[in-house]
Structure formats: structure tokens, C-alpha cells
């Protein structure tokens, strides 16, 4: 009996994976509106009843696609853990952003579908879009927390919103770099541009520190 149960679970997992893979491919090609149950069932080779059984609706299936693609992307994404004492901030930032750039190139499905969804406006928000925005909020919080740990108490006292502003600037720039990477350009190098972004972000901090010092404070970065 246990063997039969395990077999059923394996088949159920396989069905779910096939539906997710098919929906991911079609959504990347056609967007949210162009992803129909007919196309999903045709590409997966599974009946529409399988979609309803495992996900309930196309909307919930695409929300699961966002979650699935995020979980596949996550291992390649750098962790925004606080820096160890004595770590060079700019060099650490360069390495973290280089890794982030590689992840966008190697596993673009999450960002591609998520950004398409984020640009849409509907009376009833799709579950997939809501899930993407939740994940972005988590990422923003993690990045903001890293900057808070990387800045001195003097800077944080004078500019308490700076960690969040730097995190927002990073995410907005990454969105633009990802979009640009989808356009054929032989000389486009995401990792190289991410390194420039790291230098730019750190230079912003250094400029603010210098301005605070000029104003009569003794801020350090």
C-alpha cells in the first residue's frame, strides 16, 4: 500500500512539474494574457483537468510559476548577509553584484515574467503579479538591511533613509540592465556593468560622507 502511495505521489509531482515547465515557457513567450489553458495542455500533453486539480486556475498556476522560477533562481542569487568586520565594502559589493548579474543571465525566467506582470494594471490583481511584488519586497528589505549594516552610525543618524534609497536604486538599475540584456548586443556584458553599478553605489556613499563632513560633522562611511 505504501509503495502504491509513493508511486501516486511521484506521478502527481511529475504532473505538476510538467504543467509548471509548460506554463513557464509559454508565459515567457506570450506574457500573461497569451498564456492559455489550451496552450498549456497542448505543450504539457496533459488534460485541462490536471491544471484545475493541481492549481485551481490559470492565475494560480502562473503564481506557482513565479514561485517555482524564483526558487530555481534563488540558489544563484547572492546572500545579502552583513559584512564581516574589516571587509572592503566596495570590493564586497562588486563581487555580490557580479554574482547577481550572472544569475540574471543564467536563469532569466523569473525576472522576465515578473517584470512583464509588474507593468500590467488590472482591476483585479493577478495572483502571479502579487507574488512577484511580494518577492521584490523581500529582496528590497534584504538589500536595505545590508546597507544599514555597511554604513556607519554617523551616516545612518544623518541619513536614516539612505539604506532603503540605495536598495531601491540597485533594484531599479538591475531591472534596466536585465531588460537591456534581452536586446541583442554583442558588446553587452551584464557582469561588467554590475561592477560599474557597485562602484557607483559606493561612490554615492562616499560623496554623502564627504558632504556630511563638510557640514561640520565627523561622519565616516
Coordinates of N, CA and C in Angstrom, one line a residue:
X1 N 0.8 -1.2 0.0 CA 0.0 0.0 0.0 C 0.9 1.3 0.0
X2 N 1.9 1.2 0.8 CA 2.8 2.4 0.9 C 3.5 2.6 -0.5
X3 N 3.9 1.5 -1.1 CA 4.5 1.6 -2.4 C 3.6 2.3 -3.5
X4 N 2.3 1.9 -3.4 CA 1.4 2.5 -4.3 C 1.2 4.0 -4.0
X5 N 1.2 4.3 -2.7 CA 1.1 5.7 -2.4 C 2.2 6.5 -2.9
X6 N 3.4 6.0 -2.7 CA 4.6 6.7 -3.2 C 4.6 6.9 -4.7
X7 N 4.1 5.8 -5.4 CA 4.0 5.9 -6.8 C 3.1 7.0 -7.3
X8 N 1.9 7.1 -6.6 CA 1.0 8.1 -6.9 C 1.5 9.5 -6.6
X9 N 2.3 9.6 -5.5 CA 2.9 10.9 -5.2 C 3.9 11.3 -6.3
X10 N 4.7 10.4 -6.8 CA 5.7 10.6 -7.8 C 5.0 11.1 -9.1
X11 N 3.9 10.4 -9.4 CA 3.2 10.8 -10.6 C 2.6 12.2 -10.5
X12 N 2.1 12.5 -9.3 CA 1.5 13.8 -9.0 C 2.5 14.9 -9.1
X13 N 3.7 14.6 -8.6 CA 4.8 15.6 -8.7 C 5.3 15.8 -10.1
X14 N 5.3 14.7 -10.9 CA 5.7 14.8 -12.3 C 4.7 15.6 -13.1
X15 N 3.4 15.4 -12.8 CA 2.4 16.1 -13.5 C 2.5 17.6 -13.2
X16 N 2.7 17.9 -11.9 CA 2.8 19.3 -11.5 C 4.0 20.0 -12.2
X17 N 5.1 19.3 -12.2 CA 6.4 19.8 -12.8 C 6.1 20.1 -14.3
X18 N 5.5 19.1 -15.0 CA 5.3 19.3 -16.5 C 4.4 20.5 -16.7
X19 N 3.4 20.7 -15.9 CA 2.5 21.9 -16.1 C 3.3 23.2 -15.8
X20 N 4.1 23.2 -14.8 CA 4.9 24.4 -14.4 C 5.9 24.7 -15.6
X21 N 6.5 23.7 -16.1 CA 7.5 23.9 -17.2 C 6.8 24.4 -18.4
X22 N 5.7 23.9 -18.7 CA 5.0 24.3 -19.9 C 4.5 25.7 -19.8
X23 N 3.9 26.0 -18.6 CA 3.4 27.4 -18.4 C 4.5 28.4 -18.3
X24 N 5.7 28.0 -17.8 CA 6.8 29.0 -17.7 C 7.3 29.3 -19.1
X25 N 7.4 28.3 -20.0 CA 7.9 28.5 -21.4 C 6.9 29.4 -22.1
X26 N 5.6 29.1 -22.0 CA 4.6 29.9 -22.8 C 4.5 31.3 -22.2
X27 N 4.5 31.5 -20.9 CA 4.4 32.8 -20.3 C 5.6 33.7 -20.8
X28 N 6.8 33.1 -20.8 CA 8.0 33.8 -21.3 C 7.8 34.2 -22.7
X29 N 7.2 33.4 -23.5 CA 7.0 33.7 -25.0 C 5.8 34.7 -25.2
X30 N 4.7 34.6 -24.5 CA 3.5 35.2 -24.8 C 3.0 36.2 -23.7
X31 N 3.6 36.2 -22.6 CA 3.0 37.0 -21.5 C 1.8 36.4 -20.8
X32 N 1.3 37.1 -19.8 CA 0.2 36.6 -19.0 C -1.0 36.3 -19.9
X33 N -1.5 37.3 -20.6 CA -2.7 37.1 -21.4 C -2.6 36.1 -22.5
X34 N -1.4 35.9 -23.0 CA -1.2 35.0 -24.1 C -1.0 33.5 -23.7
X35 N -1.0 33.4 -22.3 CA -0.8 32.0 -21.8 C -2.2 31.4 -21.5
X36 N -2.6 30.6 -22.4 CA -4.0 30.0 -22.3 C -3.9 28.5 -21.8
X37 N -5.0 28.0 -21.2 CA -5.0 26.6 -20.8 C -4.8 25.7 -22.0
X38 N -5.4 26.1 -23.2 CA -5.2 25.3 -24.4 C -3.8 25.1 -24.7
X39 N -3.0 26.2 -24.7 CA -1.6 26.1 -25.0 C -0.8 25.3 -23.9
X40 N -1.2 25.5 -22.7 CA -0.5 24.7 -21.6 C -0.8 23.2 -21.7
X41 N -2.0 22.9 -22.0 CA -2.3 21.4 -22.1 C -1.7 20.8 -23.3
X42 N -1.6 21.6 -24.4 CA -1.0 21.1 -25.6 C 0.5 20.9 -25.4
X43 N 1.2 21.8 -24.8 CA 2.6 21.7 -24.6 C 3.0 20.6 -23.6
X44 N 2.2 20.6 -22.5 CA 2.5 19.6 -21.5 C 2.0 18.2 -21.8
X45 N 1.0 18.1 -22.7 CA 0.5 16.8 -23.0 C -0.5 16.3 -22.0
X46 N -1.0 17.2 -21.1 CA -1.9 16.8 -20.0 C -3.2 17.5 -20.2
X47 N -4.3 16.9 -19.7 CA -5.6 17.5 -19.8 C -5.8 18.7 -18.9
X48 N -6.8 19.6 -19.3 CA -7.1 20.8 -18.5 C -7.5 20.5 -17.1
X49 N -8.1 19.3 -16.9 CA -8.5 18.9 -15.6 C -7.3 18.8 -14.6
X50 N -6.1 18.5 -15.2 CA -4.9 18.5 -14.3 C -4.5 19.8 -13.8
X51 N -4.7 20.9 -14.6 CA -4.5 22.2 -14.2 C -5.4 22.6 -13.0
X52 N -6.7 22.3 -13.2 CA -7.7 22.6 -12.1 C -7.4 21.8 -10.8
X53 N -7.0 20.6 -11.0 CA -6.7 19.7 -9.9 C -5.5 20.2 -9.0
X54 N -4.5 20.6 -9.7 CA -3.2 20.9 -9.0 C -3.2 22.4 -8.6
X55 N -3.8 23.3 -9.4 CA -3.7 24.7 -9.2 C -5.0 25.5 -9.0
X56 N -6.0 25.0 -9.6 CA -7.3 25.6 -9.4 C -7.7 26.5 -10.5
X57 N -6.7 27.3 -11.1 CA -7.0 28.2 -12.2 C -5.7 28.5 -12.9
X58 N -5.8 29.2 -14.1 CA -4.6 29.6 -14.8 C -3.9 30.7 -13.9
X59 N -4.6 31.5 -13.3 CA -3.9 32.6 -12.5 C -3.1 32.0 -11.3
X60 N -3.7 31.0 -10.7 CA -2.9 30.3 -9.6 C -1.7 29.5 -10.1
X61 N -1.9 29.0 -11.3 CA -0.8 28.2 -12.0 C 0.3 29.2 -12.3
X62 N 0.0 30.4 -12.8 CA 1.1 31.4 -13.1 C 1.7 31.9 -11.8
X63 N 1.0 32.0 -10.7 CA 1.5 32.4 -9.4 C 2.5 31.3 -9.0
X64 N 2.2 30.1 -9.2 CA 3.1 29.0 -8.9 C 4.3 29.0 -9.8
X65 N 4.1 29.4 -11.0 CA 5.3 29.6 -11.9 C 6.3 30.6 -11.4
X66 N 5.7 31.7 -10.9 CA 6.6 32.8 -10.3 C 7.4 32.2 -9.1
X67 N 6.7 31.5 -8.3 CA 7.3 30.9 -7.1 C 8.3 29.8 -7.5
X68 N 8.0 29.0 -8.4 CA 8.9 27.9 -8.9 C 10.1 28.5 -9.5
X69 N 10.0 29.5 -10.4 CA 11.1 30.1 -11.1 C 12.0 30.8 -10.1
X70 N 11.4 31.4 -9.1 CA 12.1 32.1 -8.0 C 12.9 31.2 -7.2
X71 N 12.4 30.0 -6.8 CA 13.1 29.0 -6.1 C 14.2 28.4 -6.9
X72 N 14.1 28.3 -8.2 CA 15.2 27.8 -9.0 C 16.3 28.9 -9.2
X73 N 15.9 30.1 -9.2 CA 16.8 31.2 -9.3 C 17.6 31.5 -8.0
X74 N 16.9 31.3 -6.9 CA 17.4 31.7 -5.6 C 18.8 31.1 -5.2
X75 N 19.2 29.9 -5.5 CA 20.5 29.4 -5.2 C 21.6 30.2 -5.9
X76 N 21.3 30.8 -7.0 CA 22.4 31.5 -7.7 C 22.4 33.0 -7.3
X77 N 21.5 33.4 -6.5 CA 21.5 34.8 -6.1 C 22.3 35.0 -4.9
X78 N 23.1 36.1 -4.8 CA 24.0 36.3 -3.7 C 23.2 36.6 -2.4
X79 N 23.7 36.2 -1.3 CA 23.1 36.4 0.0 C 23.5 37.8 0.5
X80 N 22.5 38.6 0.9 CA 22.8 39.9 1.4 C 23.0 39.9 3.0
X81 N 24.0 39.0 3.3 CA 24.3 38.9 4.8 C 25.3 40.1 5.2
X82 N 25.2 40.5 6.4 CA 26.1 41.6 6.9 C 27.6 41.2 6.6
X83 N 28.4 42.2 6.3 CA 29.8 42.0 6.0 C 30.5 41.7 7.3
X84 N 31.6 40.9 7.2 CA 32.5 40.6 8.3 C 33.3 41.9 8.6
X85 N 33.7 42.1 9.8 CA 34.5 43.3 10.2 C 35.8 43.3 9.4
X86 N 36.2 44.4 8.9 CA 37.4 44.6 8.1 C 37.2 44.3 6.6
X87 N 36.0 43.9 6.2 CA 35.8 43.7 4.8 C 35.7 45.0 4.0
X88 N 36.4 45.0 2.8 CA 36.3 46.2 2.0 C 34.9 46.3 1.3
X89 N 34.2 47.3 1.6 CA 32.8 47.4 1.2 C 32.7 47.4 -0.3
X90 N 33.5 48.2 -1.0 CA 33.4 48.3 -2.4 C 33.7 47.0 -3.1
X91 N 34.7 46.3 -2.7 CA 35.1 45.0 -3.3 C 34.0 44.0 -3.0
X92 N 33.5 44.0 -1.8 CA 32.5 43.1 -1.4 C 31.2 43.3 -2.3
X93 N 30.9 44.6 -2.5 CA 29.7 44.9 -3.3 C 30.0 44.5 -4.8
X94 N 31.2 44.7 -5.3 CA 31.5 44.2 -6.7 C 31.2 42.8 -6.8
X95 N 31.7 42.0 -5.9 CA 31.5 40.5 -6.0 C 30.1 40.1 -5.9
X96 N 29.3 40.7 -5.0 CA 27.9 40.4 -4.8 C 27.2 40.7 -6.1
X97 N 27.4 41.9 -6.7 CA 26.7 42.3 -7.9 C 27.1 41.5 -9.1
X98 N 28.4 41.1 -9.2 CA 28.8 40.2 -10.3 C 28.0 38.9 -10.3
X99 N 27.9 38.4 -9.1 CA 27.1 37.1 -8.9 C 25.7 37.3 -9.3
X100 N 25.1 38.5 -8.9 CA 23.7 38.8 -9.2 C 23.6 38.9 -10.7
X101 N 24.5 39.5 -11.4 CA 24.5 39.6 -12.8 C 24.5 38.3 -13.5
X102 N 25.3 37.4 -13.0 CA 25.4 36.0 -13.6 C 24.1 35.3 -13.5
X103 N 23.4 35.5 -12.3 CA 22.2 34.8 -12.1 C 21.1 35.3 -13.0
X104 N 21.1 36.6 -13.4 CA 20.1 37.1 -14.3 C 20.3 36.6 -15.7
X105 N 21.5 36.3 -16.1 CA 21.8 35.8 -17.4 C 21.5 34.3 -17.4
X106 N 21.8 33.5 -16.4 CA 21.7 32.1 -16.4 C 20.3 31.6 -16.2
X107 N 19.5 32.4 -15.4 CA 18.1 32.0 -15.1 C 17.2 33.2 -15.2
X108 N 16.9 33.6 -16.4 CA 16.1 34.8 -16.6 C 14.6 34.7 -16.5
X109 N 14.1 33.5 -16.3 CA 12.6 33.3 -16.4 C 11.9 34.1 -15.3
X110 N 12.4 34.0 -14.1 CA 11.7 34.7 -13.0 C 11.6 36.2 -13.3
X111 N 12.7 36.8 -13.7 CA 12.6 38.3 -13.9 C 11.8 38.6 -15.1
X112 N 12.0 37.8 -16.2 CA 11.2 38.1 -17.4 C 9.7 38.2 -17.2
X113 N 9.2 37.1 -16.6 CA 7.8 37.0 -16.4 C 7.3 38.0 -15.3
X114 N 8.1 38.1 -14.3 CA 7.8 39.0 -13.2 C 7.7 40.5 -13.6
X115 N 8.7 40.9 -14.4 CA 8.6 42.3 -14.9 C 7.5 42.6 -15.9
X116 N 7.2 41.6 -16.7 CA 6.0 41.8 -17.6 C 4.7 41.9 -16.8
X117 N 4.6 41.1 -15.7 CA 3.4 41.2 -14.9 C 3.4 42.5 -14.1
X118 N 4.5 43.0 -13.7 CA 4.6 44.2 -12.8 C 4.1 45.4 -13.6
X119 N 4.3 45.4 -14.9 CA 3.9 46.5 -15.8 C 2.4 46.6 -16.1
X120 N 1.7 45.5 -15.8 CA 0.3 45.4 -16.1 C -0.5 46.0 -15.0
X121 N -1.6 46.6 -15.3 CA -2.6 47.2 -14.4 C -3.9 46.6 -14.6
X122 N -4.5 46.0 -13.6 CA -5.8 45.4 -13.8 C -6.7 45.8 -12.6
X123 N -8.0 45.6 -12.8 CA -9.0 45.9 -11.8 C -8.8 44.9 -10.7
X124 N -8.6 43.6 -11.0 CA -8.3 42.6 -10.1 C -6.9 42.1 -10.3
X125 N -6.1 42.3 -9.3 CA -4.6 42.0 -9.5 C -4.4 40.5 -9.6
X126 N -3.7 40.0 -10.6 CA -3.4 38.6 -10.7 C -2.6 38.1 -9.6
X127 N -2.8 36.9 -9.2 CA -2.1 36.3 -8.0 C -0.6 36.2 -8.4
X128 N -0.3 36.0 -9.7 CA 1.1 35.9 -10.1 C 1.8 37.2 -9.9
X129 N 1.2 38.3 -10.2 CA 1.8 39.6 -10.1 C 2.0 40.0 -8.6
X130 N 1.0 39.6 -7.8 CA 1.0 39.9 -6.3 C 2.2 39.1 -5.7
X131 N 2.4 37.8 -6.2 CA 3.5 37.1 -5.6 C 4.9 37.7 -6.0
X132 N 5.0 38.1 -7.3 CA 6.2 38.7 -7.7 C 6.5 40.0 -6.9
X133 N 5.5 40.8 -6.6 CA 5.8 42.0 -5.9 C 6.1 41.7 -4.4
X134 N 5.6 40.6 -3.9 CA 5.9 40.2 -2.5 C 7.4 39.8 -2.5
X135 N 7.9 39.1 -3.5 CA 9.3 38.6 -3.5 C 10.2 39.8 -3.7
X136 N 9.8 40.8 -4.5 CA 10.6 42.0 -4.7 C 10.7 42.8 -3.3
X137 N 9.6 42.8 -2.6 CA 9.6 43.5 -1.3 C 10.6 42.8 -0.3
X138 N 10.6 41.5 -0.4 CA 11.6 40.7 0.4 C 13.0 41.0 0.0
X139 N 13.3 41.1 -1.3 CA 14.6 41.4 -1.8 C 15.0 42.8 -1.4
X140 N 14.1 43.8 -1.5 CA 14.4 45.2 -1.1 C 14.7 45.2 0.4
X141 N 14.0 44.5 1.2 CA 14.3 44.5 2.6 C 15.6 44.0 3.0
X142 N 16.0 42.9 2.3 CA 17.3 42.3 2.5 C 18.4 43.2 2.1
X143 N 18.3 43.8 0.9 CA 19.3 44.8 0.4 C 19.4 46.0 1.4
X144 N 18.3 46.5 1.8 CA 18.3 47.7 2.7 C 19.0 47.3 4.0
X145 N 18.7 46.1 4.5 CA 19.3 45.7 5.7 C 20.9 45.6 5.6
X146 N 21.3 45.1 4.4 CA 22.7 45.0 4.2 C 23.4 46.4 4.2
X147 N 22.8 47.3 3.5 CA 23.3 48.7 3.5 C 23.3 49.3 4.9
X148 N 22.3 49.0 5.7 CA 22.2 49.5 7.0 C 23.4 49.0 7.9
X149 N 23.8 47.7 7.6 CA 24.9 47.1 8.3 C 26.3 47.6 7.8
X150 N 26.3 48.1 6.5 CA 27.5 48.5 5.9 C 27.8 50.0 6.1
X151 N 26.9 50.8 6.6 CA 27.1 52.2 6.8 C 27.4 52.5 8.3
X152 N 28.1 53.6 8.5 CA 28.4 53.9 9.9 C 27.2 54.5 10.6
X153 N 27.3 54.5 11.9 CA 26.2 55.1 12.7 C 26.0 56.6 12.4
X154 N 27.1 57.3 12.2 CA 27.1 58.7 11.9 C 26.2 59.0 10.6
X155 N 26.5 58.2 9.6 CA 25.8 58.3 8.3 C 24.3 58.0 8.5
X156 N 24.0 56.9 9.2 CA 22.6 56.5 9.4 C 21.9 57.5 10.3
X157 N 22.6 58.1 11.2 CA 21.9 59.2 12.0 C 21.5 60.4 11.2
X158 N 22.4 60.8 10.2 CA 22.1 61.9 9.4 C 21.2 61.6 8.2
X159 N 21.3 60.4 7.7 CA 20.5 60.0 6.5 C 19.9 58.6 6.8
X160 N 18.9 58.6 7.7 CA 18.3 57.3 8.0 C 17.6 56.5 6.9
X161 N 17.2 57.3 5.8 CA 16.5 56.6 4.7 C 17.5 56.2 3.6
X162 N 18.8 56.4 3.8 CA 19.8 56.1 2.8 C 19.9 54.6 2.4
X163 N 19.9 53.7 3.4 CA 19.9 52.2 3.1 C 18.8 51.8 2.1
X164 N 17.6 52.3 2.4 CA 16.4 52.0 1.5 C 16.6 52.6 0.1
X165 N 17.0 53.9 0.1 CA 17.2 54.5 -1.2 C 18.3 53.8 -2.0
X166 N 19.4 53.4 -1.4 CA 20.4 52.7 -2.2 C 19.9 51.3 -2.7
X167 N 19.1 50.6 -1.8 CA 18.5 49.4 -2.3 C 17.5 49.6 -3.4
X168 N 16.7 50.6 -3.4 CA 15.8 50.9 -4.5 C 16.5 51.3 -5.8
X169 N 17.6 52.0 -5.6 CA 18.4 52.4 -6.8 C 19.0 51.1 -7.4
X170 N 19.5 50.2 -6.6 CA 20.1 49.0 -7.1 C 19.1 48.2 -7.8
X171 N 17.9 48.0 -7.3 CA 16.9 47.2 -7.9 C 16.4 47.8 -9.2
X172 N 16.2 49.1 -9.2 CA 15.7 49.8 -10.4 C 16.8 49.7 -11.5
X173 N 18.1 49.8 -11.2 CA 19.1 49.7 -12.2 C 19.2 48.3 -12.7
X174 N 19.1 47.3 -11.8 CA 19.1 45.9 -12.2 C 18.0 45.6 -13.2
X175 N 16.8 46.1 -12.9 CA 15.7 45.9 -13.8 C 16.1 46.4 -15.2
X176 N 16.7 47.6 -15.3 CA 17.0 48.2 -16.6 C 18.1 47.4 -17.3
X177 N 19.1 46.9 -16.5 CA 20.1 46.0 -17.1 C 19.6 44.7 -17.6
X178 N 18.6 44.1 -16.8 CA 18.0 42.9 -17.3 C 17.3 43.1 -18.6
X179 N 16.5 44.2 -18.7 CA 15.7 44.5 -19.9 C 16.7 44.7 -21.1
X180 N 17.7 45.5 -20.8 CA 18.7 45.7 -21.9 C 19.4 44.5 -22.4
X181 N 19.6 43.5 -21.5 CA 20.2 42.3 -21.8 C 19.4 41.4 -22.7
X182 N 18.1 41.6 -22.8 CA 17.2 40.9 -23.7 C 17.3 41.3 -25.1
X183 N 17.9 42.5 -25.4 CA 18.1 43.0 -26.7 C 19.5 42.6 -27.3
X184 N 19.5 42.0 -28.4 CA 20.8 41.6 -29.0 C 21.8 42.7 -29.1
X185 N 22.9 42.5 -28.4 CA 24.0 43.5 -28.4 C 25.3 42.7 -28.1
X186 N 26.1 42.6 -29.0 CA 27.3 41.7 -28.9 C 28.3 42.2 -27.8
X187 N 28.3 43.5 -27.5 CA 29.2 44.0 -26.5 C 28.6 44.2 -25.2
X188 N 27.4 43.7 -25.0 CA 26.7 43.9 -23.7 C 27.2 42.9 -22.7
X189 N 27.7 43.3 -21.6 CA 28.2 42.4 -20.5 C 27.6 42.8 -19.2
X190 N 26.6 42.0 -18.7 CA 25.9 42.3 -17.5 C 26.8 42.3 -16.3
X191 N 27.8 41.4 -16.2 CA 28.7 41.3 -15.1 C 29.5 42.6 -15.0
X192 N 30.0 43.0 -16.1 CA 30.9 44.2 -16.2 C 30.1 45.5 -15.7
X193 N 28.9 45.5 -16.2 CA 28.0 46.7 -15.9 C 27.6 46.6 -14.4
X194 N 27.4 45.4 -13.9 CA 27.1 45.3 -12.4 C 28.3 45.8 -11.6
X195 N 29.5 45.5 -12.1 CA 30.7 46.1 -11.3 C 30.7 47.6 -11.3
X196 N 30.3 48.2 -12.5 CA 30.2 49.6 -12.5 C 29.1 50.1 -11.6
X197 N 28.0 49.4 -11.5 CA 27.0 49.8 -10.6 C 27.5 49.7 -9.1
X198 N 28.2 48.7 -8.8 CA 28.8 48.6 -7.4 C 29.7 49.8 -7.1
X199 N 30.5 50.2 -8.1 CA 31.3 51.4 -7.9 C 30.5 52.7 -7.7
X200 N 29.4 52.8 -8.5 CA 28.6 53.9 -8.5 C 27.9 54.1 -7.2
X201 N 27.3 52.9 -6.7 CA 26.6 53.0 -5.4 C 27.6 53.3 -4.3
X202 N 28.8 52.7 -4.3 CA 29.7 53.1 -3.2 C 30.2 54.5 -3.3
X203 N 30.3 55.0 -4.5 CA 30.7 56.4 -4.7 C 29.7 57.4 -4.2
X204 N 28.4 57.0 -4.3 CA 27.3 57.8 -3.7 C 27.5 57.9 -2.2
X205 N 27.8 56.8 -1.6 CA 28.0 56.8 -0.2 C 29.2 57.7 0.2
X206 N 30.3 57.6 -0.5 CA 31.5 58.4 -0.2 C 31.2 59.9 -0.4
X207 N 30.4 60.2 -1.4 CA 30.1 61.6 -1.6 C 29.2 62.1 -0.5
X208 N 28.3 61.3 0.0 CA 27.4 61.8 1.1 C 28.2 61.9 2.4
X209 N 29.2 61.0 2.6 CA 30.0 61.1 3.8 C 30.9 62.4 3.7
X210 N 31.4 62.7 2.5 CA 32.2 64.0 2.4 C 31.3 65.2 2.6
X211 N 30.1 65.2 2.1 CA 29.2 66.3 2.3 C 28.8 66.5 3.8
X212 N 28.6 65.4 4.5 CA 28.3 65.5 6.0 C 29.5 66.0 6.7
X213 N 30.8 65.6 6.3 CA 32.0 66.1 6.9 C 32.1 67.6 6.7
X214 N 31.8 68.1 5.4 CA 31.9 69.5 5.1 C 30.9 70.3 5.9
X215 N 29.8 69.7 6.3 CA 28.8 70.4 7.1 C 29.1 70.5 8.5
X216 N 30.3 70.0 8.9 CA 30.8 70.2 10.2 C 30.7 68.9 11.1
X217 N 30.3 67.8 10.5 CA 30.3 66.6 11.2 C 31.6 65.8 11.0
X218 N 31.6 64.7 11.7 CA 32.8 63.8 11.5 C 32.4 62.4 11.1
X219 N 31.5 62.4 10.1 CA 30.9 61.2 9.6 C 32.0 60.3 8.9
X220 N 31.9 59.0 9.1 CA 32.7 58.1 8.4 C 31.8 57.1 7.6
X221 N 32.3 56.5 6.6 CA 31.4 55.6 5.8 C 31.2 54.3 6.4

